[in-house]
mmCIF file with all atom_site columns, C-alpha atoms in Angstrom:
data_model
loop_
_atom_site.group_PDB
_atom_site.id
_atom_site.type_symbol
_atom_site.label_atom_id
_atom_site.label_alt_id
_atom_site.label_comp_id
_atom_site.label_asym_id
_atom_site.label_entity_id
_atom_site.label_seq_id
_atom_site.pdbx_PDB_ins_code
_atom_site.Cartn_x
_atom_site.Cartn_y
_atom_site.Cartn_z
_atom_site.occupancy
_atom_site.B_iso_or_equiv
_atom_site.pdbx_formal_charge
_atom_site.auth_seq_id
_atom_site.auth_comp_id
_atom_site.auth_asym_id
_atom_site.auth_atom_id
_atom_site.pdbx_PDB_model_num
ATOM 1   C CA . ARG Q 1 1   ? 21.091  -5.955  13.738  1.00 0.00 ? 1   ARG Q CA 1
ATOM 2   C CA . ILE Q 1 2   ? 19.420  -8.074  10.786  1.00 0.00 ? 2   ILE Q CA 1
ATOM 3   C CA . PHE Q 1 3   ? 20.106  -4.696  8.595   1.00 0.00 ? 3   PHE Q CA 1
ATOM 4   C CA . ALA Q 1 4   ? 23.327  -4.695  9.414   1.00 0.00 ? 4   ALA Q CA 1
ATOM 5   C CA . THR Q 1 5   ? 24.525  -8.022  8.694   1.00 0.00 ? 5   THR Q CA 1
ATOM 6   C CA . ALA Q 1 6   ? 21.517  -8.148  5.644   1.00 0.00 ? 6   ALA Q CA 1
ATOM 7   C CA . PRO Q 1 7   ? 23.643  -8.912  2.006   1.00 0.00 ? 7   PRO Q CA 1
ATOM 8   C CA . PRO Q 1 8   ? 22.071  -5.681  -0.403  1.00 0.00 ? 8   PRO Q CA 1
ATOM 9   C CA . ALA Q 1 9   ? 21.064  -8.498  -2.805  1.00 0.00 ? 9   ALA Q CA 1
ATOM 10  C CA . ASN Q 1 10  ? 18.818  -10.003 -0.370  1.00 0.00 ? 10  ASN Q CA 1
ATOM 11  C CA . THR Q 1 11  ? 15.551  -7.741  -0.730  1.00 0.00 ? 11  THR Q CA 1
ATOM 12  C CA . TYR Q 1 12  ? 13.162  -9.408  1.243   1.00 0.00 ? 12  TYR Q CA 1
ATOM 13  C CA . VAL Q 1 13  ? 15.483  -8.557  4.598   1.00 0.00 ? 13  VAL Q CA 1
ATOM 14  C CA . LEU Q 1 14  ? 16.066  -5.124  3.663   1.00 0.00 ? 14  LEU Q CA 1
ATOM 15  C CA . ALA Q 1 15  ? 12.177  -4.700  2.957   1.00 0.00 ? 15  ALA Q CA 1
ATOM 16  C CA . LYS Q 1 16  ? 10.858  -6.057  5.820   1.00 0.00 ? 16  LYS Q CA 1
ATOM 17  C CA . VAL Q 1 17  ? 13.461  -3.442  7.561   1.00 0.00 ? 17  VAL Q CA 1
ATOM 18  C CA . ALA Q 1 18  ? 12.146  -0.751  5.419   1.00 0.00 ? 18  ALA Q CA 1
ATOM 19  C CA . ARG Q 1 19  ? 8.217   -1.938  6.069   1.00 0.00 ? 19  ARG Q CA 1
ATOM 20  C CA . ASN Q 1 20  ? 9.007   -1.893  9.519   1.00 0.00 ? 20  ASN Q CA 1
ATOM 21  C CA . PRO Q 1 21  ? 7.472   1.679   11.779  1.00 0.00 ? 21  PRO Q CA 1
ATOM 22  C CA . VAL Q 1 22  ? 9.901   1.054   14.851  1.00 0.00 ? 22  VAL Q CA 1
ATOM 23  C CA . THR Q 1 23  ? 13.075  0.945   12.782  1.00 0.00 ? 23  THR Q CA 1
ATOM 24  C CA . PRO Q 1 24  ? 15.231  4.406   13.819  1.00 0.00 ? 24  PRO Q CA 1
ATOM 25  C CA . VAL Q 1 25  ? 15.023  7.372   10.832  1.00 0.00 ? 25  VAL Q CA 1
ATOM 26  C CA . GLY Q 1 26  ? 18.715  7.394   10.272  1.00 0.00 ? 26  GLY Q CA 1
ATOM 27  C CA . ALA Q 1 27  ? 18.607  3.579   8.709   1.00 0.00 ? 27  ALA Q CA 1
ATOM 28  C CA . LEU Q 1 28  ? 15.670  4.330   6.376   1.00 0.00 ? 28  LEU Q CA 1
ATOM 29  C CA . GLN Q 1 29  ? 17.631  7.143   5.249   1.00 0.00 ? 29  GLN Q CA 1
ATOM 30  C CA . SER Q 1 30  ? 20.358  5.300   4.692   1.00 0.00 ? 30  SER Q CA 1
ATOM 31  C CA . LEU Q 1 31  ? 18.094  2.065   2.931   1.00 0.00 ? 31  LEU Q CA 1
ATOM 32  C CA . MET Q 1 32  ? 16.758  5.409   0.555   1.00 0.00 ? 32  MET Q CA 1
ATOM 33  C CA . ASN Q 1 33  ? 19.840  4.663   -1.186  1.00 0.00 ? 33  ASN Q CA 1
ATOM 34  C CA . ASN Q 1 34  ? 18.730  1.581   -2.333  1.00 0.00 ? 34  ASN Q CA 1
ATOM 35  C CA . GLU Q 1 35  ? 17.632  1.494   -5.779  1.00 0.00 ? 35  GLU Q CA 1
ATOM 36  C CA . LYS Q 1 36  ? 15.600  -1.789  -5.161  1.00 0.00 ? 36  LYS Q CA 1
ATOM 37  C CA . LEU Q 1 37  ? 11.420  -1.115  -6.116  1.00 0.00 ? 37  LEU Q CA 1
ATOM 38  C CA . ARG Q 1 38  ? 10.628  -4.279  -3.643  1.00 0.00 ? 38  ARG Q CA 1
ATOM 39  C CA . VAL Q 1 39  ? 12.823  -1.949  -0.526  1.00 0.00 ? 39  VAL Q CA 1
ATOM 40  C CA . ARG Q 1 40  ? 12.038  1.532   -2.195  1.00 0.00 ? 40  ARG Q CA 1
ATOM 41  C CA . ALA Q 1 41  ? 7.746   0.447   -2.427  1.00 0.00 ? 41  ALA Q CA 1
ATOM 42  C CA . SER Q 1 42  ? 8.754   -0.558  0.953   1.00 0.00 ? 42  SER Q CA 1
ATOM 43  C CA . LEU Q 1 43  ? 9.661   2.437   2.573   1.00 0.00 ? 43  LEU Q CA 1
ATOM 44  C CA . ALA Q 1 44  ? 7.037   4.650   0.764   1.00 0.00 ? 44  ALA Q CA 1
ATOM 45  C CA . LEU Q 1 45  ? 4.545   2.435   3.587   1.00 0.00 ? 45  LEU Q CA 1
ATOM 46  C CA . ASN Q 1 46  ? 6.075   2.657   6.653   1.00 0.00 ? 46  ASN Q CA 1
ATOM 47  C CA . SER Q 1 47  ? 4.733   5.087   8.325   1.00 0.00 ? 47  SER Q CA 1
ATOM 48  C CA . SER Q 1 48  ? 8.367   6.772   10.118  1.00 0.00 ? 48  SER Q CA 1
ATOM 49  C CA . SER Q 1 49  ? 9.292   7.839   6.968   1.00 0.00 ? 49  SER Q CA 1
ATOM 50  C CA . THR Q 1 50  ? 10.190  11.494  7.059   1.00 0.00 ? 50  THR Q CA 1
ATOM 51  C CA . LYS Q 1 51  ? 8.724   13.966  4.642   1.00 0.00 ? 51  LYS Q CA 1
ATOM 52  C CA . GLU Q 1 52  ? 11.584  15.157  2.918   1.00 0.00 ? 52  GLU Q CA 1
ATOM 53  C CA . MET Q 1 53  ? 11.946  11.213  2.340   1.00 0.00 ? 53  MET Q CA 1
ATOM 54  C CA . LEU Q 1 54  ? 8.108   10.340  1.142   1.00 0.00 ? 54  LEU Q CA 1
ATOM 55  C CA . ASP Q 1 55  ? 8.201   14.004  -1.339  1.00 0.00 ? 55  ASP Q CA 1
ATOM 56  C CA . ILE Q 1 56  ? 11.495  11.550  -3.099  1.00 0.00 ? 56  ILE Q CA 1
ATOM 57  C CA . LEU Q 1 57  ? 9.856   8.804   -3.127  1.00 0.00 ? 57  LEU Q CA 1
ATOM 58  C CA . SER Q 1 58  ? 6.770   10.503  -4.867  1.00 0.00 ? 58  SER Q CA 1
ATOM 59  C CA . LYS Q 1 59  ? 8.588   11.964  -7.547  1.00 0.00 ? 59  LYS Q CA 1
ATOM 60  C CA . LYS Q 1 60  ? 7.714   11.380  -11.644 1.00 0.00 ? 60  LYS Q CA 1
ATOM 61  C CA . GLU Q 1 61  ? 10.795  8.861   -11.538 1.00 0.00 ? 61  GLU Q CA 1
ATOM 62  C CA . GLU Q 1 62  ? 9.105   6.639   -9.134  1.00 0.00 ? 62  GLU Q CA 1
ATOM 63  C CA . HIS Q 1 63  ? 7.469   3.101   -10.100 1.00 0.00 ? 63  HIS Q CA 1
ATOM 64  C CA . GLN Q 1 64  ? 3.907   3.481   -10.202 1.00 0.00 ? 64  GLN Q CA 1
ATOM 65  C CA . ARG Q 1 65  ? 4.129   1.018   -6.954  1.00 0.00 ? 65  ARG Q CA 1
ATOM 66  C CA . THR Q 1 66  ? 6.183   3.214   -5.544  1.00 0.00 ? 66  THR Q CA 1
ATOM 67  C CA . LYS Q 1 67  ? 4.103   6.292   -5.939  1.00 0.00 ? 67  LYS Q CA 1
ATOM 68  C CA . ARG Q 1 68  ? 0.825   4.060   -4.992  1.00 0.00 ? 68  ARG Q CA 1
ATOM 69  C CA . ASN Q 1 69  ? 1.898   3.361   -1.943  1.00 0.00 ? 69  ASN Q CA 1
ATOM 70  C CA . VAL Q 1 70  ? 3.563   6.979   -0.425  1.00 0.00 ? 70  VAL Q CA 1
ATOM 71  C CA . ALA Q 1 71  ? -0.356  8.096   -1.570  1.00 0.00 ? 71  ALA Q CA 1
ATOM 72  C CA . SER Q 1 72  ? -1.536  5.311   0.941   1.00 0.00 ? 72  SER Q CA 1
ATOM 73  C CA . ASN Q 1 73  ? 1.412   6.670   3.580   1.00 0.00 ? 73  ASN Q CA 1
ATOM 74  C CA . PRO Q 1 74  ? -0.656  9.186   6.498   1.00 0.00 ? 74  PRO Q CA 1
ATOM 75  C CA . SER Q 1 75  ? 2.299   10.615  6.932   1.00 0.00 ? 75  SER Q CA 1
ATOM 76  C CA . ALA Q 1 76  ? 2.198   11.950  3.038   1.00 0.00 ? 76  ALA Q CA 1
ATOM 77  C CA . THR Q 1 77  ? 1.564   16.065  3.312   1.00 0.00 ? 77  THR Q CA 1
ATOM 78  C CA . VAL Q 1 78  ? -1.214  17.852  1.414   1.00 0.00 ? 78  VAL Q CA 1
ATOM 79  C CA . GLU Q 1 79  ? 1.926   19.500  -1.613  1.00 0.00 ? 79  GLU Q CA 1
ATOM 80  C CA . ILE Q 1 80  ? 2.721   15.131  -1.720  1.00 0.00 ? 80  ILE Q CA 1
ATOM 81  C CA . ILE Q 1 81  ? -1.103  14.229  -2.384  1.00 0.00 ? 81  ILE Q CA 1
ATOM 82  C CA . ASP Q 1 82  ? -1.885  17.196  -4.188  1.00 0.00 ? 82  ASP Q CA 1
ATOM 83  C CA . ARG Q 1 83  ? 1.952   16.354  -6.718  1.00 0.00 ? 83  ARG Q CA 1
ATOM 84  C CA . LEU Q 1 84  ? 1.132   12.541  -6.534  1.00 0.00 ? 84  LEU Q CA 1
ATOM 85  C CA . VAL Q 1 85  ? -3.067  13.247  -7.583  1.00 0.00 ? 85  VAL Q CA 1
ATOM 86  C CA . ASP Q 1 86  ? -2.117  15.871  -10.821 1.00 0.00 ? 86  ASP Q CA 1
ATOM 87  C CA . ASN Q 1 87  ? 0.952   13.208  -12.250 1.00 0.00 ? 87  ASN Q CA 1
ATOM 88  C CA . GLY Q 1 88  ? -2.127  10.433  -11.705 1.00 0.00 ? 88  GLY Q CA 1
ATOM 89  C CA . ILE Q 1 89  ? -4.026  11.699  -13.908 1.00 0.00 ? 89  ILE Q CA 1
ATOM 90  C CA . LYS Q 1 90  ? -1.780  13.264  -16.863 1.00 0.00 ? 90  LYS Q CA 1
ATOM 91  C CA . GLU Q 1 91  ? -0.141  9.978   -16.525 1.00 0.00 ? 91  GLU Q CA 1
ATOM 92  C CA . ILE Q 1 92  ? -3.583  8.020   -16.274 1.00 0.00 ? 92  ILE Q CA 1
ATOM 93  C CA . ASP Q 1 93  ? -2.619  6.424   -13.483 1.00 0.00 ? 93  ASP Q CA 1
ATOM 94  C CA . PHE Q 1 94  ? -6.309  6.386   -11.795 1.00 0.00 ? 94  PHE Q CA 1
ATOM 95  C CA . GLN Q 1 95  ? -5.329  3.854   -8.670  1.00 0.00 ? 95  GLN Q CA 1
ATOM 96  C CA . LEU Q 1 96  ? -3.103  5.878   -7.780  1.00 0.00 ? 96  LEU Q CA 1
ATOM 97  C CA . VAL Q 1 97  ? -5.631  8.747   -8.012  1.00 0.00 ? 97  VAL Q CA 1
ATOM 98  C CA . GLY Q 1 98  ? -8.272  6.889   -6.219  1.00 0.00 ? 98  GLY Q CA 1
ATOM 99  C CA . SER Q 1 99  ? -5.698  5.906   -3.494  1.00 0.00 ? 99  SER Q CA 1
ATOM 100 C CA . ALA Q 1 100 ? -4.765  9.668   -2.870  1.00 0.00 ? 100 ALA Q CA 1
ATOM 101 C CA . ALA Q 1 101 ? -8.618  10.725  -3.091  1.00 0.00 ? 101 ALA Q CA 1
ATOM 102 C CA . GLN Q 1 102 ? -9.038  8.610   -0.217  1.00 0.00 ? 102 GLN Q CA 1
ATOM 103 C CA . HIS Q 1 103 ? -5.872  10.156  1.910   1.00 0.00 ? 103 HIS Q CA 1
ATOM 104 C CA . PRO Q 1 104 ? -6.938  12.206  5.435   1.00 0.00 ? 104 PRO Q CA 1
ATOM 105 C CA . ASN Q 1 105 ? -4.477  14.842  4.436   1.00 0.00 ? 105 ASN Q CA 1
ATOM 106 C CA . VAL Q 1 106 ? -5.720  15.619  0.336   1.00 0.00 ? 106 VAL Q CA 1
ATOM 107 C CA . SER Q 1 107 ? -7.035  19.299  -0.259  1.00 0.00 ? 107 SER Q CA 1
ATOM 108 C CA . ASN Q 1 108 ? -11.049 20.241  -1.056  1.00 0.00 ? 108 ASN Q CA 1
ATOM 109 C CA . GLU Q 1 109 ? -8.734  21.915  -4.313  1.00 0.00 ? 109 GLU Q CA 1
ATOM 110 C CA . THR Q 1 110 ? -7.471  18.449  -5.458  1.00 0.00 ? 110 THR Q CA 1
ATOM 111 C CA . LEU Q 1 111 ? -11.405 16.444  -4.536  1.00 0.00 ? 111 LEU Q CA 1
ATOM 112 C CA . LEU Q 1 112 ? -12.445 19.271  -6.694  1.00 0.00 ? 112 LEU Q CA 1
ATOM 113 C CA . LYS Q 1 113 ? -10.092 18.514  -9.589  1.00 0.00 ? 113 LYS Q CA 1
ATOM 114 C CA . ILE Q 1 114 ? -10.724 14.649  -9.332  1.00 0.00 ? 114 ILE Q CA 1
ATOM 115 C CA . VAL Q 1 115 ? -14.722 15.272  -9.588  1.00 0.00 ? 115 VAL Q CA 1
ATOM 116 C CA . HIS Q 1 116 ? -14.584 18.052  -12.021 1.00 0.00 ? 116 HIS Q CA 1
ATOM 117 C CA . ASN Q 1 117 ? -12.324 15.914  -14.644 1.00 0.00 ? 117 ASN Q CA 1
ATOM 118 C CA . ARG Q 1 118 ? -13.853 13.480  -16.995 1.00 0.00 ? 118 ARG Q CA 1
ATOM 119 C CA . ASP Q 1 119 ? -10.907 11.649  -18.026 1.00 0.00 ? 119 ASP Q CA 1
ATOM 120 C CA . VAL Q 1 120 ? -10.861 9.563   -14.586 1.00 0.00 ? 120 VAL Q CA 1
ATOM 121 C CA . PRO Q 1 121 ? -13.096 6.846   -13.950 1.00 0.00 ? 121 PRO Q CA 1
ATOM 122 C CA . ARG Q 1 122 ? -16.458 7.446   -12.183 1.00 0.00 ? 122 ARG Q CA 1
ATOM 123 C CA . THR Q 1 123 ? -15.768 5.114   -9.517  1.00 0.00 ? 123 THR Q CA 1
ATOM 124 C CA . THR Q 1 124 ? -13.210 7.471   -8.364  1.00 0.00 ? 124 THR Q CA 1
ATOM 125 C CA . ILE Q 1 125 ? -15.425 10.370  -9.026  1.00 0.00 ? 125 ILE Q CA 1
ATOM 126 C CA . ASP Q 1 126 ? -17.519 8.839   -6.608  1.00 0.00 ? 126 ASP Q CA 1
ATOM 127 C CA . VAL Q 1 127 ? -14.982 8.405   -3.655  1.00 0.00 ? 127 VAL Q CA 1
ATOM 128 C CA . ALA Q 1 128 ? -13.931 12.304  -4.084  1.00 0.00 ? 128 ALA Q CA 1
ATOM 129 C CA . ALA Q 1 129 ? -17.042 13.211  -3.977  1.00 0.00 ? 129 ALA Q CA 1
ATOM 130 C CA . SER Q 1 130 ? -18.162 11.470  -1.498  1.00 0.00 ? 130 SER Q CA 1
ATOM 131 C CA . VAL Q 1 131 ? -15.640 12.621  0.867   1.00 0.00 ? 131 VAL Q CA 1
ATOM 132 C CA . LEU Q 1 132 ? -16.162 15.794  0.214   1.00 0.00 ? 132 LEU Q CA 1
ATOM 133 C CA . ASP Q 1 133 ? -19.681 16.065  1.083   1.00 0.00 ? 133 ASP Q CA 1
ATOM 134 C CA . MET Q 1 134 ? -18.441 14.487  4.485   1.00 0.00 ? 134 MET Q CA 1
ATOM 135 C CA . ARG Q 1 135 ? -16.288 17.324  5.082   1.00 0.00 ? 135 ARG Q CA 1
ATOM 136 C CA . GLY Q 1 136 ? -19.488 19.148  4.215   1.00 0.00 ? 136 GLY Q CA 1
ATOM 137 C CA . TYR Q 1 137 ? -20.023 20.437  0.663   1.00 0.00 ? 137 TYR Q CA 1
ATOM 138 C CA . GLY Q 1 138 ? -22.932 20.327  -1.002  1.00 0.00 ? 138 GLY Q CA 1
ATOM 139 C CA . LYS Q 1 139 ? -23.921 18.931  -4.715  1.00 0.00 ? 139 LYS Q CA 1
ATOM 140 C CA . ASP Q 1 140 ? -23.799 22.887  -5.559  1.00 0.00 ? 140 ASP Q CA 1
ATOM 141 C CA . GLU Q 1 141 ? -20.411 23.020  -5.183  1.00 0.00 ? 141 GLU Q CA 1
ATOM 142 C CA . LEU Q 1 142 ? -19.467 19.889  -6.979  1.00 0.00 ? 142 LEU Q CA 1
ATOM 143 C CA . VAL Q 1 143 ? -21.269 21.109  -9.947  1.00 0.00 ? 143 VAL Q CA 1
ATOM 144 C CA . PRO Q 1 144 ? -18.566 21.434  -13.026 1.00 0.00 ? 144 PRO Q CA 1
ATOM 145 C CA . PRO Q 1 145 ? -17.669 25.034  -13.818 1.00 0.00 ? 145 PRO Q CA 1
ATOM 146 C CA . GLN Q 1 146 ? -20.194 25.823  -17.263 1.00 0.00 ? 146 GLN Q CA 1
ATOM 147 C CA . PRO Q 1 147 ? -18.006 26.878  -20.574 1.00 0.00 ? 147 PRO Q CA 1
ATOM 148 C CA . GLU Q 1 148 ? -18.014 29.927  -21.338 1.00 0.00 ? 148 GLU Q CA 1
ATOM 149 C CA . LYS Q 1 149 ? -20.582 30.825  -23.900 1.00 0.00 ? 149 LYS Q CA 1
ATOM 150 C CA . ASN Q 1 150 ? -19.119 31.698  -27.368 1.00 0.00 ? 150 ASN Q CA 1
ATOM 151 C CA . GLU Q 1 151 ? -20.493 34.646  -29.082 1.00 0.00 ? 151 GLU Q CA 1
ATOM 152 C CA . PHE Q 1 152 ? -23.424 32.632  -31.134 1.00 0.00 ? 152 PHE Q CA 1
ATOM 153 C CA . GLU Q 1 153 ? -24.128 31.607  -27.769 1.00 0.00 ? 153 GLU Q CA 1
ATOM 154 C CA . ARG Q 1 154 ? -24.372 34.527  -26.365 1.00 0.00 ? 154 ARG Q CA 1
ATOM 155 C CA . MET Q 1 155 ? -26.715 36.763  -29.027 1.00 0.00 ? 155 MET Q CA 1
ATOM 156 C CA . PHE Q 1 156 ? -29.470 33.707  -28.966 1.00 0.00 ? 156 PHE Q CA 1
ATOM 157 C CA . GLY Q 1 157 ? -28.649 31.399  -26.172 1.00 0.00 ? 157 GLY Q CA 1
ATOM 158 C CA . GLY Q 1 158 ? -27.268 28.039  -26.130 1.00 0.00 ? 158 GLY Q CA 1
ATOM 159 C CA . HIS Q 1 159 ? -29.000 25.170  -26.588 1.00 0.00 ? 159 HIS Q CA 1
ATOM 160 C CA . ASP Q 1 160 ? -29.962 24.569  -23.455 1.00 0.00 ? 160 ASP Q CA 1
ATOM 161 C CA . ASP Q 1 161 ? -32.313 27.618  -22.968 1.00 0.00 ? 161 ASP Q CA 1
ATOM 162 C CA . LEU Q 1 162 ? -34.271 26.755  -25.926 1.00 0.00 ? 162 LEU Q CA 1
ATOM 163 C CA . ASP Q 1 163 ? -37.775 26.872  -24.909 1.00 0.00 ? 163 ASP Q CA 1
ATOM 164 C CA . LEU Q 1 164 ? -40.519 24.216  -26.203 1.00 0.00 ? 164 LEU Q CA 1
ATOM 165 C CA . SER Q 1 165 ? -43.449 24.414  -23.944 1.00 0.00 ? 165 SER Q CA 1
ATOM 166 C CA . GLY Q 1 166 ? -45.373 26.959  -26.276 1.00 0.00 ? 166 GLY Q CA 1
ATOM 167 C CA . ILE Q 1 167 ? -45.006 24.204  -29.050 1.00 0.00 ? 167 ILE Q CA 1
ATOM 168 C CA . ASN Q 1 168 ? -46.399 20.777  -30.016 1.00 0.00 ? 168 ASN Q CA 1
ATOM 169 C CA . LEU Q 1 169 ? -44.691 18.528  -29.934 1.00 0.00 ? 169 LEU Q CA 1
ATOM 170 C CA . GLU Q 1 170 ? -47.127 15.331  -31.050 1.00 0.00 ? 170 GLU Q CA 1
ATOM 171 C CA . ASP Q 1 171 ? -47.076 13.774  -34.412 1.00 0.00 ? 171 ASP Q CA 1
ATOM 172 C CA . ASP Q 1 172 ? -49.619 15.463  -36.628 1.00 0.00 ? 172 ASP Q CA 1
ATOM 173 C CA . ASP Q 1 173 ? -51.170 12.608  -38.754 1.00 0.00 ? 173 ASP Q CA 1
ATOM 174 C CA . ASP Q 1 174 ? -53.453 14.418  -40.137 1.00 0.00 ? 174 ASP Q CA 1
ATOM 175 C CA . TYR Q 1 175 ? -50.976 16.977  -42.104 1.00 0.00 ? 175 TYR Q CA 1
ATOM 176 C CA . GLU Q 1 176 ? -51.294 17.191  -45.422 1.00 0.00 ? 176 GLU Q CA 1
ATOM 177 C CA . PHE Q 1 177 ? -48.235 18.228  -48.208 1.00 0.00 ? 177 PHE Q CA 1
#
């Protein structure tokens, strides 16, 4: 009843209705036509929002707050979470990436993508690594793939391949020129 009598400009009431998990799906779908951030962000938080609604609310055009709310919605699918992480890394929205890394539906491949990305903040990498650890991934699997060696490194080895164990590296003060 409140929803039916609420004026379209009253985003406070509409946001409360959009956030309420007992709001019928039909009412939620009609609220999807509302362009106000408060309403769309509230729809993204609602666990009763359908997969299709969350898919629309997770698109690139949406406001960051709306996408972050989708990332914390338990109804978000693996595909939605993976897309949010990809877009969050591209858009440098690491709060979004961190929220998505904690989502129960995030795929292991996406978590590994977070762990191996050097641009992602260390705290977010740690979250992704701990989720992978809880899922049974070992430390060896979390090591990023090594870059391919160039021709010089293949012929002579890289700087990590040097064996200096037979060389005295102490400063020799008695050496005369």
